[in-house]
């Protein structure tokens, strides 16, 4: 999503819904702490089943919080640096 493009209300809701789940928030923090994280590493570190990780990664990707790269049969996740800017912009609009 371009930096200056307005974020729709539906996209804003998806963003906050994605972060409202404690498992998703934990996974997002783990991904954001490194440049990129393999799904297998995320499953091992978080002690969450692979199917559960996949389910939550889809929500985080749909919300625009992570990028997914596939290499062979493996998936690698990276935090989108502009996600924090989106959040800051949305929160900054509250109360105006």
PDB file of C-alpha atoms in Angstrom:
ATOM      1  CA  UNK A   1       0.000   0.000   0.000  1.00  0.00           C
ATOM      2  CA  UNK A   2       1.455   3.389  -0.997  1.00  0.00           C
ATOM      3  CA  UNK A   3       2.432   5.585   1.911  1.00  0.00           C
ATOM      4  CA  UNK A   4       0.135   8.507   1.051  1.00  0.00           C
ATOM      5  CA  UNK A   5      -2.866   6.418   0.010  1.00  0.00           C
ATOM      6  CA  UNK A   6      -5.790   6.680   2.417  1.00  0.00           C
ATOM      7  CA  UNK A   7      -6.515   3.489   4.337  1.00  0.00           C
ATOM      8  CA  UNK A   8     -10.151   2.405   4.038  1.00  0.00           C
ATOM      9  CA  UNK A   9     -12.219   1.938   7.178  1.00  0.00           C
ATOM     10  CA  UNK A  10     -12.489  -1.801   6.447  1.00  0.00           C
ATOM     11  CA  UNK A  11      -8.691  -2.063   6.140  1.00  0.00           C
ATOM     12  CA  UNK A  12      -8.281  -0.188   9.415  1.00  0.00           C
ATOM     13  CA  UNK A  13     -10.657  -2.586  11.158  1.00  0.00           C
ATOM     14  CA  UNK A  14      -8.790  -5.619   9.751  1.00  0.00           C
ATOM     15  CA  UNK A  15      -5.507  -4.155  10.945  1.00  0.00           C
ATOM     16  CA  UNK A  16      -6.698  -3.764  14.518  1.00  0.00           C
ATOM     17  CA  UNK A  17      -8.562  -7.085  14.527  1.00  0.00           C
ATOM     18  CA  UNK A  18      -5.373  -8.819  13.430  1.00  0.00           C
ATOM     19  CA  UNK A  19      -3.448  -7.286  16.300  1.00  0.00           C
ATOM     20  CA  UNK A  20      -6.189  -7.890  18.884  1.00  0.00           C
ATOM     21  CA  UNK A  21      -5.568 -11.643  19.049  1.00  0.00           C
ATOM     22  CA  UNK A  22      -2.883 -12.511  21.646  1.00  0.00           C
ATOM     23  CA  UNK A  23      -1.396 -15.338  19.562  1.00  0.00           C
ATOM     24  CA  UNK A  24      -1.188 -13.121  16.472  1.00  0.00           C
ATOM     25  CA  UNK A  25       0.358 -10.282  18.417  1.00  0.00           C
ATOM     26  CA  UNK A  26       2.984 -12.649  19.837  1.00  0.00           C
ATOM     27  CA  UNK A  27       3.764 -14.031  16.364  1.00  0.00           C
ATOM     28  CA  UNK A  28       3.980 -10.505  14.939  1.00  0.00           C
ATOM     29  CA  UNK A  29       6.412  -9.424  17.671  1.00  0.00           C
ATOM     30  CA  UNK A  30       8.601 -12.449  16.970  1.00  0.00           C
ATOM     31  CA  UNK A  31       8.641 -11.719  13.234  1.00  0.00           C
ATOM     32  CA  UNK A  32       9.317  -8.003  13.757  1.00  0.00           C
ATOM     33  CA  UNK A  33      12.340  -8.755  15.943  1.00  0.00           C
ATOM     34  CA  UNK A  34      14.306 -10.221  13.012  1.00  0.00           C
ATOM     35  CA  UNK A  35      14.677  -9.348   9.319  1.00  0.00           C
ATOM     36  CA  UNK A  36      12.888 -12.553   8.257  1.00  0.00           C
ATOM     37  CA  UNK A  37      11.629 -15.703   9.964  1.00  0.00           C
ATOM     38  CA  UNK A  38      10.937 -19.132   8.490  1.00  0.00           C
ATOM     39  CA  UNK A  39       7.617 -20.740   9.333  1.00  0.00           C
ATOM     40  CA  UNK A  40       9.377 -23.713  10.884  1.00  0.00           C
ATOM     41  CA  UNK A  41      11.327 -21.406  13.221  1.00  0.00           C
ATOM     42  CA  UNK A  42       8.162 -19.559  14.144  1.00  0.00           C
ATOM     43  CA  UNK A  43       6.380 -22.822  14.968  1.00  0.00           C
ATOM     44  CA  UNK A  44       9.334 -23.984  17.073  1.00  0.00           C
ATOM     45  CA  UNK A  45       9.754 -20.696  18.967  1.00  0.00           C
ATOM     46  CA  UNK A  46       6.076 -20.041  19.608  1.00  0.00           C
ATOM     47  CA  UNK A  47       5.066 -23.612  20.517  1.00  0.00           C
ATOM     48  CA  UNK A  48       1.971 -23.191  18.346  1.00  0.00           C
ATOM     49  CA  UNK A  49       0.874 -25.860  15.851  1.00  0.00           C
ATOM     50  CA  UNK A  50       1.878 -25.280  12.226  1.00  0.00           C
ATOM     51  CA  UNK A  51      -1.769 -25.133  11.115  1.00  0.00           C
ATOM     52  CA  UNK A  52      -2.464 -22.497  13.769  1.00  0.00           C
ATOM     53  CA  UNK A  53       0.545 -20.445  12.684  1.00  0.00           C
ATOM     54  CA  UNK A  54      -0.631 -20.628   9.057  1.00  0.00           C
ATOM     55  CA  UNK A  55      -4.112 -19.482  10.063  1.00  0.00           C
ATOM     56  CA  UNK A  56      -2.757 -16.479  11.960  1.00  0.00           C
ATOM     57  CA  UNK A  57      -0.201 -15.599   9.273  1.00  0.00           C
ATOM     58  CA  UNK A  58      -3.026 -15.303   6.751  1.00  0.00           C
ATOM     59  CA  UNK A  59      -4.777 -12.759   8.982  1.00  0.00           C
ATOM     60  CA  UNK A  60      -1.557 -10.776   9.492  1.00  0.00           C
ATOM     61  CA  UNK A  61      -0.826 -10.812   5.761  1.00  0.00           C
ATOM     62  CA  UNK A  62      -4.378  -9.756   4.868  1.00  0.00           C
ATOM     63  CA  UNK A  63      -4.113  -6.880   7.349  1.00  0.00           C
ATOM     64  CA  UNK A  64      -0.885  -5.741   5.663  1.00  0.00           C
ATOM     65  CA  UNK A  65       1.348  -6.348   8.672  1.00  0.00           C
ATOM     66  CA  UNK A  66       3.661  -8.942   7.131  1.00  0.00           C
ATOM     67  CA  UNK A  67       5.050 -10.032   3.791  1.00  0.00           C
ATOM     68  CA  UNK A  68       5.342 -13.683   2.820  1.00  0.00           C
ATOM     69  CA  UNK A  69       8.059 -15.183   0.638  1.00  0.00           C
ATOM     70  CA  UNK A  70       7.932 -18.772  -0.537  1.00  0.00           C
ATOM     71  CA  UNK A  71      11.172 -20.654  -1.129  1.00  0.00           C
ATOM     72  CA  UNK A  72      10.560 -24.197  -2.296  1.00  0.00           C
ATOM     73  CA  UNK A  73       8.160 -25.681   0.227  1.00  0.00           C
ATOM     74  CA  UNK A  74       9.087 -23.196   2.947  1.00  0.00           C
ATOM     75  CA  UNK A  75       7.445 -19.907   3.814  1.00  0.00           C
ATOM     76  CA  UNK A  76       9.363 -16.964   5.229  1.00  0.00           C
ATOM     77  CA  UNK A  77       7.711 -14.033   6.970  1.00  0.00           C
ATOM     78  CA  UNK A  78       8.892 -10.442   7.296  1.00  0.00           C
ATOM     79  CA  UNK A  79       7.360  -7.507   9.136  1.00  0.00           C
ATOM     80  CA  UNK A  80       6.339  -4.683   6.811  1.00  0.00           C
ATOM     81  CA  UNK A  81       8.222  -1.571   7.966  1.00  0.00           C
ATOM     82  CA  UNK A  82       5.422   0.678   6.739  1.00  0.00           C
ATOM     83  CA  UNK A  83       2.930  -1.122   9.024  1.00  0.00           C
ATOM     84  CA  UNK A  84       3.973   1.049  11.970  1.00  0.00           C
ATOM     85  CA  UNK A  85       3.471   4.148   9.833  1.00  0.00           C
ATOM     86  CA  UNK A  86      -0.042   2.951   8.939  1.00  0.00           C
ATOM     87  CA  UNK A  87      -0.862   2.374  12.606  1.00  0.00           C
ATOM     88  CA  UNK A  88       0.550   5.745  13.654  1.00  0.00           C
ATOM     89  CA  UNK A  89      -1.413   7.500  10.918  1.00  0.00           C
ATOM     90  CA  UNK A  90      -4.675   5.789  11.865  1.00  0.00           C
ATOM     91  CA  UNK A  91      -4.236   6.529  15.566  1.00  0.00           C
ATOM     92  CA  UNK A  92      -3.267  10.117  14.770  1.00  0.00           C
ATOM     93  CA  UNK A  93      -6.602  10.652  13.025  1.00  0.00           C
ATOM     94  CA  UNK A  94      -8.545   9.811  16.171  1.00  0.00           C
ATOM     95  CA  UNK A  95      -9.761  12.897  17.961  1.00  0.00           C
ATOM     96  CA  UNK A  96      -9.205  15.290  15.098  1.00  0.00           C
TER      97      UNK A  96
END
